[in-house]
């Protein structure tokens, strides 16, 4: 694999993951009460716990995208 190919792969991967993160964030913000009601009934959890879990999911996903997609892409761009 060439450096250009790897840079392209990591760039596309970062873009797709950022789009998924943005979509997930918008859905959580816009439909939080509706989704929390459904998930609290599905998993027998309090709504506050479900909302905390949403926040934890978004935070963990953002960190993973940053570490495994954006940082390698930037390193390859700068190399």
Backbone as a ProteinNet text record, in pm:
[ID]
protein_1_A
[PRIMARY]
XXXXXXXXXXXXXXXXXXXXXXXXXXXXXXXXXXXXXXXXXXXXXXXXXXXXXXXXXXXXXXXXXXXXXXXXXXXXXXX
[TERTIARY]
83.9	0	88.4	46.6	121.3	69.1	147.4	107.2	-15	-24.4	-139.1	-268.2	-259.1	-376.6	-419.7	-323.8	-357.4	-416.8	-361.6	-415.4	-558.6	-584.7	-720.2	-816.1	-773.4	-858	-891.3	-789.3	-815.2	-898	-880.8	-962.4	-1108.8	-1136.8	-1274.8	-1334.1	-1251.6	-1298	-1332.8	-1249.2	-1275.6	-1402	-1418.2	-1537.6	-1665.7	-1664.7	-1784	-1813.9	-1710.8	-1732.6	-1780.2	-1729.4	-1777.4	-1922.4	-1961.2	-2100.9	-2192	-2149.1	-2227.8	-2237.8	-2127.8	-2128.4	-2221.8	-2218.8	-2306.8	-2452.9	-2481.8	-2618.6	-2667.9	-2583.8	-2621.8	-2646	-2560	-2575.7	-2705.7	-2735.6	-2860.3	-2981.9	-2977.9	-3091.1	-3109.8	-3000.9	-3011	-3064.6	-3019.1	-3063.5	-3209.4	-3245.8	-3379.8	-3487.4	-3451.2	-3550.7	-3519.9	-3459.4	-3411.4	-3524.8	-3632	-3740.4	-3811.2	-3836.4	-3903.8	-3818.6	-3690.8	-3602.3	-3577	-3563.8	-3541.2	-3662	-3781.2	-3901	-3903.1	-3869.3	-3866.9	-3758.7	-3637	-3526.6	-3542.2	-3604.5	-3625.8	-3724.4	-3823.4	-3916.8	-3851.7	-3768.9	-3704.4	-3607.6	-3531	-3425	-3453.2	-3575.9	-3616.7	-3518.1	-3493	-3401.6	-3478.1	-3426.8	-3482.6	-3445.6	-3529.5	-3499.5	-3368	-3338.5	-3213	-3092.5	-3103.9	-2994.7	-2978.9	-3090.4	-3084.4	-3017	-3052.2	-2991.3	-2842.3	-2804.3	-2662.6	-2589.2	-2656	-2597.2	-2579.7	-2674.9	-2660.1	-2536.4	-2520.3	-2405.4	-2275	-2271.2	-2151.2	-2120.1	-2223.9	-2205	-2143.9	-2198.8	-2146.6	-2003.8	-1973.8	-1838.5	-1738.5	-1772.9	-1682.5	-1662.6	-1768.5	-1757.8	-1670.6	-1686.5	-1605.3	-1457.3	-1425.6	-1286.4	-1230.2	-1308.2	-1263	-1240.3	-1329.7	-1312	-1186.4	-1164.2	-1046.3	-918.1	-913.9	-791.4	-764.9	-868.2	-845.9	-869.4	-925.4	-949.1	-877.1	-899.7	-850	-700.3	-652.2	-509.2	-423.6	-456.5	-374.7	-380.6	-495.9	-507.9	-419	-422.8	-337.7	-189.3	-153.7	-13.4	32.3	-52.3	-15.6	-12	-99.2	-97.2	29.6	74.1	191.7	322.9	317.5	440.7	486.8
-118.1	0	124.5	219	343.6	440.4	542.1	641.8	719.9	743.4	815.8	736.2	605.1	519.9	516.2	501.1	500.5	633.7	742.5	874.4	887.6	838.5	842.4	755.8	635.7	545.2	607.3	659.6	720	847.7	920.6	1039.7	1005.9	905.5	862.5	804.5	726	668.3	776.9	879.7	990.7	1065.2	1088.3	1158.9	1082.8	954	871.7	864.9	844.4	838.4	971.7	1083.2	1213.6	1236.9	1187.5	1198.1	1116.2	996.2	912.4	979.1	1036.6	1106	1226.8	1303.9	1419.1	1376.6	1272.4	1221.6	1171.8	1096.5	1045.4	1159.4	1259.3	1373.2	1447.2	1470.1	1537.6	1457.1	1327.1	1244	1245.4	1242.1	1244.5	1380.2	1487.1	1620.4	1644.4	1608.2	1638.8	1542	1417	1316.2	1253.7	1329.7	1273.3	1218.2	1292.5	1246.2	1123.7	1125.4	1013.2	886.9	899.2	783	735.1	828.6	789.1	713.4	752.4	680	536.7	519.7	385	299.5	354.2	275.9	249.4	340.7	315.1	200.8	189.9	76.4	-52.9	-46.1	-166.5	-229	-144.6	-194.3	-176.4	-139.2	-117.8	-27	89.5	187.8	317	399.2	532.6	618.9	718.7	808.6	882.6	919.4	990.6	901.9	772.3	679.8	662.2	659.5	645.9	768.2	886.5	1008.7	1014.1	967.6	959.3	860.9	751.5	653.2	710.1	790.5	857	945.9	1024.1	1113.8	1034.7	925.3	841.9	780.1	734.9	678.5	781.7	903	1006.4	1044.4	1053.5	1088.7	979.6	853.3	743.3	733	751	742.8	855.8	975.1	1088.6	1062.9	1008.7	978.3	871.9	768.5	662.3	713.9	800.4	858.1	942.9	1018.7	1104.4	1021.7	917.8	838.6	749.2	683	582.4	631.1	750.3	798.9	930.2	1028.3	1162.3	1174.6	1123.3	1133.7	1059.6	935.7	871.4	946.3	1000.1	1076.6	1199.9	1272.8	1390.9	1353	1243.1	1200	1166.2	1100.5	1067.4	1192	1288.2	1412	1492.3	1490.9	1568.7	1499	1369.6	1293.4	1316.2
0	0	0	-76.7	-81.6	22.9	49	148.1	99.1	-29.5	-84.4	-67	-87.4	-70.2	75.6	166	308.6	352.5	302.9	335.9	286.9	168.3	113.3	194.8	231.9	310.9	446.1	514.6	645.4	632.8	523.4	501.7	483.9	400.4	381.5	510.2	580.6	706	807.2	815.6	907.2	866.5	737.9	690.7	719.3	693	717.9	867	948.3	1093	1148.6	1098.2	1142.8	1101.7	983.6	941.1	1032.3	1068.2	1160	1297.3	1344.6	1473.2	1470	1363.2	1349.9	1344.8	1267.2	1258.7	1394.5	1464.5	1596.7	1695.1	1690.1	1780.2	1750.6	1624	1588.1	1631.7	1613.5	1653.5	1805	1879.1	2025	2071.9	2009.1	2050.4	2011	1888.7	1839.4	1889.2	1912.6	1951.2	2086.4	2174.8	2300.3	2386.2	2403.3	2490.3	2432.5	2301.9	2238.4	2246.2	2210.2	2212.6	2355.5	2449.4	2588.7	2643.3	2603.3	2646.3	2595.9	2469.5	2410.7	2475.3	2487.3	2542.1	2691.1	2763.1	2906.1	2926.6	2837.3	2846.8	2799.2	2695.8	2641.9	2741.3	2810.2	2896	3044.4	3079	3218.1	3291.6	3231.8	3290.7	3315.2	3406	3424.6	3304.5	3276.2	3164.1	3185.4	3308.4	3336.6	3304.7	3337	3305.5	3154.2	3083.6	2937.4	2876.2	2922.8	2870.3	2903	3020	3055.6	2964.5	2931.9	2842.3	2702.3	2654.4	2524.8	2524.8	2630	2638.3	2640.3	2716.5	2723.6	2587.1	2515.5	2381.8	2288.3	2286.4	2197.2	2234	2362.7	2405.9	2366.7	2390.3	2354.6	2204.1	2127.8	1982.1	1928.3	1984.6	1941.5	1968.6	2084.2	2117.6	2023.1	1995	1904.9	1763	1715.2	1581.7	1578	1681.2	1686.9	1686.6	1768.8	1783.7	1662.7	1610.7	1507.2	1364.8	1345.4	1209.6	1181.3	1265.1	1235.4	1261.5	1373.7	1404.7	1301.7	1262.4	1158.1	1024.9	990.1	865.1	869.5	982.4	996.8	992.8	1058.8	1058.6	917.6	839.9	703	614.5	640.6	563.4	591.3	714.7	752.8	716.9	694.6	663.4	521.3
[MASK]
+++++++++++++++++++++++++++++++++++++++++++++++++++++++++++++++++++++++++++++++

